[in-house]
Coordinates of N, CA and C and ligand atoms in Angstrom, one line a residue:
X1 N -13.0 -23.8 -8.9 CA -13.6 -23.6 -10.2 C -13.0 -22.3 -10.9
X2 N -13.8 -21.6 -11.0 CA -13.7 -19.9 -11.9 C -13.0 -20.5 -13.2
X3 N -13.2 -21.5 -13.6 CA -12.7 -21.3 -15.3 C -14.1 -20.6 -16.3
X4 N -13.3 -20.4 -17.1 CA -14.6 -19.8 -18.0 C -15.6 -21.0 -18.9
X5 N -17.0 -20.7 -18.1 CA -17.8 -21.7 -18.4 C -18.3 -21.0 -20.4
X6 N -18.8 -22.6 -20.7 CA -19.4 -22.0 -22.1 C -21.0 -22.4 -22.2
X7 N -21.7 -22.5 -20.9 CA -22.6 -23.9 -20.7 C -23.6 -21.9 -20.3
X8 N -23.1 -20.4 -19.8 CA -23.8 -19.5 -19.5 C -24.7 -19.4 -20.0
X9 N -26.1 -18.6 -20.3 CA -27.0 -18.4 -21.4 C -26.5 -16.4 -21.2
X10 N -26.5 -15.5 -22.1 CA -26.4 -14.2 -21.1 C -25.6 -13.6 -21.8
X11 N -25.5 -12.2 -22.2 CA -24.4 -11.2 -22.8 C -23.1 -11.4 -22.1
X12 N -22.5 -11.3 -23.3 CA -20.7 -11.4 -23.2 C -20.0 -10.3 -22.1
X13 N -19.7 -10.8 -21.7 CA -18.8 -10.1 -20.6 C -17.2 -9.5 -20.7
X14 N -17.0 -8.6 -21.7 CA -14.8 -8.6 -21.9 C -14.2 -8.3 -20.5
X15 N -12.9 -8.9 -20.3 CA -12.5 -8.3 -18.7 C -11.2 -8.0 -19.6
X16 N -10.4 -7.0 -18.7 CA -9.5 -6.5 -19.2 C -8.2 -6.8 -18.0
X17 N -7.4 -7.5 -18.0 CA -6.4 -7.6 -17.2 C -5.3 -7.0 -16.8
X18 N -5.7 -6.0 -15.9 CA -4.3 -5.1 -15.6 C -2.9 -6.1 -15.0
X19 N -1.8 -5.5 -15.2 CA -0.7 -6.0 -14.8 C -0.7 -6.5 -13.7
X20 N -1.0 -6.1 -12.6 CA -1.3 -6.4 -11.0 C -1.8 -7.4 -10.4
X21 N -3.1 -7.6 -11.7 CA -3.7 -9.3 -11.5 C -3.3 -9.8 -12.4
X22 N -2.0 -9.8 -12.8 CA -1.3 -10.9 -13.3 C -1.4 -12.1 -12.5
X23 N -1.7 -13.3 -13.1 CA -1.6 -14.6 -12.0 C -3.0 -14.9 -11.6
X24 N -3.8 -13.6 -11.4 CA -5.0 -14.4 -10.4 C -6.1 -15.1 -11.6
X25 N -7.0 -15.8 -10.9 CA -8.1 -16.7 -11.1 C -9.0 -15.5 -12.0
X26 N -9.7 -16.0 -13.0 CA -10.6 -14.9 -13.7 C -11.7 -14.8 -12.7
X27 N -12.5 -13.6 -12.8 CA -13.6 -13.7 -11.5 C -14.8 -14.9 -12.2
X28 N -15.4 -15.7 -11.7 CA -16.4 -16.4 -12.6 C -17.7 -17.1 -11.3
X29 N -18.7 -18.0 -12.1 CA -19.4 -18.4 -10.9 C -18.8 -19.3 -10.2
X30 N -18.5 -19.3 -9.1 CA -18.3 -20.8 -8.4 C -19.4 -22.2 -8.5
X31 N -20.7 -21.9 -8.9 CA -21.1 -23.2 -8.7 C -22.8 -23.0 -10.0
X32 N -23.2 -23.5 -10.2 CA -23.8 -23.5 -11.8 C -25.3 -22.5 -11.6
X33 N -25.6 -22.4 -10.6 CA -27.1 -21.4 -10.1 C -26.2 -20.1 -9.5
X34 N -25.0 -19.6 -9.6 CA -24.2 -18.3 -8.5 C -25.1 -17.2 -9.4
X35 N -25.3 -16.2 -8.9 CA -26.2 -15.5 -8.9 C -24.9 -14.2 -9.1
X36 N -24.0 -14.2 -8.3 CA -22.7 -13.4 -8.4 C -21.4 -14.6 -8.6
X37 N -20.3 -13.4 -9.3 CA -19.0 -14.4 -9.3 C -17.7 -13.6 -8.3
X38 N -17.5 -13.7 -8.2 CA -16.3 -14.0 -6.8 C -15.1 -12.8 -7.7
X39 N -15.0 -11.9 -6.6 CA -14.0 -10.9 -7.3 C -12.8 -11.5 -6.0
X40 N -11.6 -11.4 -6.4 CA -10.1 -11.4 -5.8 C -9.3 -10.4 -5.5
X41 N -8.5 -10.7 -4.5 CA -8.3 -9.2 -4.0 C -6.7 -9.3 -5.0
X42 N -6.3 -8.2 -5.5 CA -5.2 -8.1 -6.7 C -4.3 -7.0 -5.6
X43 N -3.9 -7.6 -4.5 CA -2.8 -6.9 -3.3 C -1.5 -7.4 -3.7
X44 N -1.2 -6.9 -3.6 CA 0.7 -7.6 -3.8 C 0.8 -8.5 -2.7
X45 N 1.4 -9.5 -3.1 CA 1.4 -11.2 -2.7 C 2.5 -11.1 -1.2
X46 N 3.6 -10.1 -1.5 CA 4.5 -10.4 -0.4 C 4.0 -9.0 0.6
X47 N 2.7 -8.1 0.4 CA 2.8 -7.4 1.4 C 0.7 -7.8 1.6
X48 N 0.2 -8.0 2.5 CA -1.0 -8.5 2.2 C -2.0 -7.0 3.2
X49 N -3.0 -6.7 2.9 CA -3.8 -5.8 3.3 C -4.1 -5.7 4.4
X50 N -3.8 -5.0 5.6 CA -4.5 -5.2 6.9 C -5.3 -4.5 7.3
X51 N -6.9 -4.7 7.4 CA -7.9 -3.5 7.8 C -8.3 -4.3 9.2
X52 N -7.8 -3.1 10.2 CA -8.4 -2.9 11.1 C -10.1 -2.9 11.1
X53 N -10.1 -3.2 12.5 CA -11.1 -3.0 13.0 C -11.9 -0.9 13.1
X54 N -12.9 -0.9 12.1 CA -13.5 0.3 11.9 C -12.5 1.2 10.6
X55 N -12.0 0.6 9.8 CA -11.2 1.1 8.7 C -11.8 0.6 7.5
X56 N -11.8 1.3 6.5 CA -12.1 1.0 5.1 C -11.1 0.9 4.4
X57 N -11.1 0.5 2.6 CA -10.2 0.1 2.3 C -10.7 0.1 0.8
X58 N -10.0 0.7 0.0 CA -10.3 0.2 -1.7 C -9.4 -0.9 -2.4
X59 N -10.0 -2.3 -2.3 CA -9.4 -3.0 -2.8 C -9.5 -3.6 -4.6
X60 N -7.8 -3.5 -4.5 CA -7.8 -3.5 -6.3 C -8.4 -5.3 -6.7
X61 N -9.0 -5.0 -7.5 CA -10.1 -6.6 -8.5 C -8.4 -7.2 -9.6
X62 N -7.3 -5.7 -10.1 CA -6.8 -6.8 -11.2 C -7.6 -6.6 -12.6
X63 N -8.8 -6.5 -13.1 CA -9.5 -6.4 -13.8 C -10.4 -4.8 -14.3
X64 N -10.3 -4.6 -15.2 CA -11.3 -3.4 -16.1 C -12.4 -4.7 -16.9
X65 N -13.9 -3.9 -16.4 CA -15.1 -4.9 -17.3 C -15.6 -3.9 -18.3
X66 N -15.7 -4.5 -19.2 CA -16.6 -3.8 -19.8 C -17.9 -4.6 -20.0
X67 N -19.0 -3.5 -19.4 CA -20.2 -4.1 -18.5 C -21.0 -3.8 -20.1
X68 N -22.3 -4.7 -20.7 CA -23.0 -4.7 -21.6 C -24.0 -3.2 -21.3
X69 N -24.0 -2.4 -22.5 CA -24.9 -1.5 -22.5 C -26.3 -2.0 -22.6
X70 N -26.9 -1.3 -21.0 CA -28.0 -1.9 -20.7 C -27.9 -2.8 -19.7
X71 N -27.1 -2.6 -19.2 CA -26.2 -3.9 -17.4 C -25.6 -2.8 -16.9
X72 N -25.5 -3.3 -15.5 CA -24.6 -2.8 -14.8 C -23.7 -4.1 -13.6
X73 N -23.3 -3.6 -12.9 CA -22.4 -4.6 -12.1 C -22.9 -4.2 -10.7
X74 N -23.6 -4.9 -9.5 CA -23.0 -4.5 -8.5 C -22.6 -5.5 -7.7
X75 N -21.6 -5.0 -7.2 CA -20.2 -5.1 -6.1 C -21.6 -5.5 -5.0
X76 N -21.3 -6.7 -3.7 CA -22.0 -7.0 -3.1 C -21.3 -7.7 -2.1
X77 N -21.1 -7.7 -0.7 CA -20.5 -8.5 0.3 C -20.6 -9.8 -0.1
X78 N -19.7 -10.7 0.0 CA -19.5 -12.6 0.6 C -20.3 -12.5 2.2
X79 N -21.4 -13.1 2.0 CA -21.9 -13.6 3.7 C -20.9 -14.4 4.5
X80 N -20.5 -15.1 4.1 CA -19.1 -15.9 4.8 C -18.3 -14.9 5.6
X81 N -18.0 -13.7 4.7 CA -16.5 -12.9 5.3 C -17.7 -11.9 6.2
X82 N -19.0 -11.6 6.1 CA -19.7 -11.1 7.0 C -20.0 -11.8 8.0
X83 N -20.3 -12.7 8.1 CA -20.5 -13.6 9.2 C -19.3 -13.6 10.2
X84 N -18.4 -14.5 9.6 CA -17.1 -14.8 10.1 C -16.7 -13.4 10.6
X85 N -16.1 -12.6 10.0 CA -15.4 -11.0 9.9 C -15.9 -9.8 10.5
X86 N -16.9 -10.1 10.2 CA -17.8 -8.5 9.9 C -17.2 -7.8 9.1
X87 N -16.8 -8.6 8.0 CA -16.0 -7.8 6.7 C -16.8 -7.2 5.7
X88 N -17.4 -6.3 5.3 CA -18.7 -5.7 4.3 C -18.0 -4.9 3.0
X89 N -18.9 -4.6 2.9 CA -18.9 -3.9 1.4 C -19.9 -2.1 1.9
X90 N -18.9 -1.3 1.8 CA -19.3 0.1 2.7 C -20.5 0.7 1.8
X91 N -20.2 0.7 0.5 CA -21.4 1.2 -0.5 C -22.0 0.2 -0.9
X92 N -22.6 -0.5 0.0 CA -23.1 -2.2 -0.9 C -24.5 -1.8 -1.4
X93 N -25.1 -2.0 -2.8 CA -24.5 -2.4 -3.8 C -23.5 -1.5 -4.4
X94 N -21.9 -1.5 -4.8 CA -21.5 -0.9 -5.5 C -22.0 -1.0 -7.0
X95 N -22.0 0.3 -7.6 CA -22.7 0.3 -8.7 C -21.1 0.4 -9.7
X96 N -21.4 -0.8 -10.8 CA -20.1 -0.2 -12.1 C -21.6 0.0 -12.9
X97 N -20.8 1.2 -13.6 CA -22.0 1.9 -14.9 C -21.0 0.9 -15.8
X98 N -22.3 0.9 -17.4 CA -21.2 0.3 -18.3 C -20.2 1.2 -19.3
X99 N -20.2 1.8 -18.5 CA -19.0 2.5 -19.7 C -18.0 3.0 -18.7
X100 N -17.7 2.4 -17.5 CA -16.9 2.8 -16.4 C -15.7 1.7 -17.1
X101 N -14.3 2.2 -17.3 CA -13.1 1.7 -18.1 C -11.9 1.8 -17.2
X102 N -12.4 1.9 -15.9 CA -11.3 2.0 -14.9 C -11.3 0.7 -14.2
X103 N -10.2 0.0 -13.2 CA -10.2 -0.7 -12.5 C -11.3 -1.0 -11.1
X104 N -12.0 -2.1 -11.7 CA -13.2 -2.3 -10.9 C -12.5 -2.7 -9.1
X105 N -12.9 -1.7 -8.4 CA -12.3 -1.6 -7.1 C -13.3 -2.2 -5.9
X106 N -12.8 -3.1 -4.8 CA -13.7 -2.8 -4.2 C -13.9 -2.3 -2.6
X107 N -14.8 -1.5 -2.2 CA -14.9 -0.8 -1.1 C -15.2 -1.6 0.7
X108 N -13.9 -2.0 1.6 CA -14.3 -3.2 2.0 C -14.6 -2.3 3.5
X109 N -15.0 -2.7 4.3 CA -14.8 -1.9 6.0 C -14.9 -3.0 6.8
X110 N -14.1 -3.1 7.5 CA -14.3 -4.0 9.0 C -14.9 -3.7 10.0
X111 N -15.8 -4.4 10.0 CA -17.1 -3.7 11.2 C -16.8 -4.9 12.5
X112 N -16.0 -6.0 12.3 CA -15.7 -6.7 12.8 C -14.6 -6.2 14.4
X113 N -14.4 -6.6 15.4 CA -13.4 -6.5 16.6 C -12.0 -6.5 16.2
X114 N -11.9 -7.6 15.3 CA -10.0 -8.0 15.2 C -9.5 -7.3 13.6
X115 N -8.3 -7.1 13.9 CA -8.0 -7.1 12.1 C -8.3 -8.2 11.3
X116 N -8.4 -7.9 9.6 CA -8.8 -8.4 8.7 C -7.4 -8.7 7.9
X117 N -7.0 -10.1 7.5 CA -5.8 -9.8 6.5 C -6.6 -10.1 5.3
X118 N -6.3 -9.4 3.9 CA -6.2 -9.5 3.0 C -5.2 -9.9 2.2
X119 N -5.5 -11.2 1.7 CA -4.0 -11.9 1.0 C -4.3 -11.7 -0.6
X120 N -3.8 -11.9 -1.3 CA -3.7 -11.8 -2.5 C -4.2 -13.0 -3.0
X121 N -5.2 -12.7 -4.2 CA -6.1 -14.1 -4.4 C -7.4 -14.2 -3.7
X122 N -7.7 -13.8 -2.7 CA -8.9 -13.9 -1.8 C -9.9 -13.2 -2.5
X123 N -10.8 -14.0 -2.1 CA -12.1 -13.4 -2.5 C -12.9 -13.1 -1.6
X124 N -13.1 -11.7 -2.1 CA -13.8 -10.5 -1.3 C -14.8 -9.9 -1.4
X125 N -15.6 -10.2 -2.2 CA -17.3 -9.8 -2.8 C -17.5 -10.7 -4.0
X126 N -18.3 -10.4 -4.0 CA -19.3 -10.9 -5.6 C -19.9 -9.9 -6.1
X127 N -20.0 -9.9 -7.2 CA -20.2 -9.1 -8.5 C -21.1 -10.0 -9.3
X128 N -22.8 -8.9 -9.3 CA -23.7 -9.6 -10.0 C -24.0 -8.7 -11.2
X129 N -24.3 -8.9 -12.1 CA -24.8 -8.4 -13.4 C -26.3 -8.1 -14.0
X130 N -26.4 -6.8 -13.8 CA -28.0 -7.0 -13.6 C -28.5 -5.6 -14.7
X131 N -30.0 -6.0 -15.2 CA -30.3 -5.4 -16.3 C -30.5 -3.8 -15.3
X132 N -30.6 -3.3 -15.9 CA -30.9 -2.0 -15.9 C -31.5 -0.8 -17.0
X133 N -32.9 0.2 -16.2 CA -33.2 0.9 -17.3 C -33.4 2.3 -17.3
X134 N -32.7 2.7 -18.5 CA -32.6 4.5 -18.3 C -33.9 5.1 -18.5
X135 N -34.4 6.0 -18.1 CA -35.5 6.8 -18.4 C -35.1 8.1 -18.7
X136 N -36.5 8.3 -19.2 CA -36.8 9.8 -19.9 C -37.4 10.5 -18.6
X137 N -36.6 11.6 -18.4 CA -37.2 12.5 -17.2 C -37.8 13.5 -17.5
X138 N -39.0 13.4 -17.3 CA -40.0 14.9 -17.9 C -40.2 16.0 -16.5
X139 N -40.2 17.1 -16.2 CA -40.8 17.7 -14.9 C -42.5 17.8 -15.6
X140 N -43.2 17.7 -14.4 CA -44.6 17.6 -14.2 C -45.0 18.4 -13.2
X141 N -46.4 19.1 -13.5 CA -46.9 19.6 -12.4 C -47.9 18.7 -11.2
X142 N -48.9 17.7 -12.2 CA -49.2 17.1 -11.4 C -48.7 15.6 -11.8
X143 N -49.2 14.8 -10.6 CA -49.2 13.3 -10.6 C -50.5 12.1 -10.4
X144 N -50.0 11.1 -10.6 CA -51.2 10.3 -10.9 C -51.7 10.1 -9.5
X145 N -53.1 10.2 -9.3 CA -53.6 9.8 -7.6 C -53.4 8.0 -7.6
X146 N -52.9 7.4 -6.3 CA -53.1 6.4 -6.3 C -53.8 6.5 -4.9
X147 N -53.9 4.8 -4.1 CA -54.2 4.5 -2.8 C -53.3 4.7 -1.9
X148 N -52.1 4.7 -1.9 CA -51.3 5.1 -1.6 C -50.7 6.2 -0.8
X149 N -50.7 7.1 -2.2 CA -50.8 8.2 -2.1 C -49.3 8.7 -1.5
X150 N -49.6 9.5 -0.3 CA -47.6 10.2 0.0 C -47.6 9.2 1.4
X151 N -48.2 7.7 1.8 CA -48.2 7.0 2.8 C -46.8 6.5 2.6
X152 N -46.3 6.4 3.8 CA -45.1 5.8 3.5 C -44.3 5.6 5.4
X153 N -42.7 4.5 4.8 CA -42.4 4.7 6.0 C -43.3 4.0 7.2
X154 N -43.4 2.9 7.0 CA -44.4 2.0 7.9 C -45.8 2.6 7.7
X155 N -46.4 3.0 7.0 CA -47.9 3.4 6.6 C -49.2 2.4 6.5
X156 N -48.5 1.3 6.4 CA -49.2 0.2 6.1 C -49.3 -0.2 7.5
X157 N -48.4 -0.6 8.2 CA -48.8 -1.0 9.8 C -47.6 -1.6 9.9
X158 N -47.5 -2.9 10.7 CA -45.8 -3.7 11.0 C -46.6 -5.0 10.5
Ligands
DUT1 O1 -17.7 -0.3 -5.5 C1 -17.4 0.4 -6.5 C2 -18.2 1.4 -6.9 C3 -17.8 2.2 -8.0 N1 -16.7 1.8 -8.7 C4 -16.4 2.5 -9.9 C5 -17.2 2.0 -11.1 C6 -18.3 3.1 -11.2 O2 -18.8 3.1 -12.5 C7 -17.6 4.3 -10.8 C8 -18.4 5.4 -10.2 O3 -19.2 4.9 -9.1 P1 -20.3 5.7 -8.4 O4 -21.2 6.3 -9.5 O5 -20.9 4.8 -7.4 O6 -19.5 6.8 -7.7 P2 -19.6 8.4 -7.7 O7 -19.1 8.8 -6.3 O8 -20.9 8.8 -8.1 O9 -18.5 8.7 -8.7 P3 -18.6 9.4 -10.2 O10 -18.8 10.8 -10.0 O11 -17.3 9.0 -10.9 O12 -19.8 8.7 -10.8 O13 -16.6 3.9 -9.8 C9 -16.0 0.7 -8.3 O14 -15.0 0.4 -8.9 N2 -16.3 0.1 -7.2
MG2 MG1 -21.8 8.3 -10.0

């Protein structure tokens, strides 16, 4: 799949195509309920990425988003390549702010025994789109009593 559906309901999404992801697949949903769309690893085709076992890695997407003001993006492991790999996402959720105009990168570690190859084209996370809201930060002396209160940290019981 990954063609660009017109069937979405949802704020417009612009992606910006750096030279690098020349060629690849646009990121999109794979199947009509995806909740994330499928980012690609944008490696150069004739040399492919090799993460060891206990190594991280910033892999290039190919793509700049410009994320809707009032969204953000996060970057989220494929369970497949966790399962299979133990291939993860080191800062999962990676957070894109929307006015971030850089190459959406992503952060991968092998938590896995063997090396990991990374080919060019592969899909390496999902990227969900999700509302987000800023607040007004006041300092206060006091706060509201609840039941709760400062319980926390298994407070409740198991
Ligand atoms: O997995 C990620 C996480 C972040 N970013 C980019 C987009 C994001 O908007 C920017 C900053 O991310 P974050 O705020 O998580 O990092 P920081 O360490 O706080 O950097 P900064 O000081 O630039 O905010 O880096 C990615 O491309 N991939
Ligand atoms: Mg930051």
């Amino acid at each position: 799949m990954s063609s660009i559906r017109s069937d979405v309901l949802g704020p417009h999404l612009n992606l910006k195509r750096l030279p690098h992801g020349e060629g690849l697949y646009l990121p999109g949903y794979e199947t009509t309920g995806a909740a994330g769309m499928d980012l690609r690893a944008a490696v150069t085709a004739d040399e492919p990425m090799v993460l060891s076992p206990g190594r991280r890695a910033l892999v290039p997407t190919g793509f700049i988003f410009e994320i809707p003001f009032g969204f953000e993006a996060q970057i989220r492991p494929r369970s497949g390549l966790a399962f299979k790999h133990g291939i993860t996402c080191l800062n999962t959720p990676g957070t894109i702010d929307s006015d971030y105009r850089g190459e959406v990168k992503v952060l991968l570690i092998n938590l896995g025994d063997e090396d990991f190859v990374i080919e060019r084209g592969m899909r390496i996370a999902q990227m969900v789109i999700a509302p987000v809201t800023q607040v007004l930060v006041a300092e206060v002396t006091e706060t509201s009593d609840t039941a709760r209160g400062a319980g926390g940290f298994g407070s409740t019981g198991v």
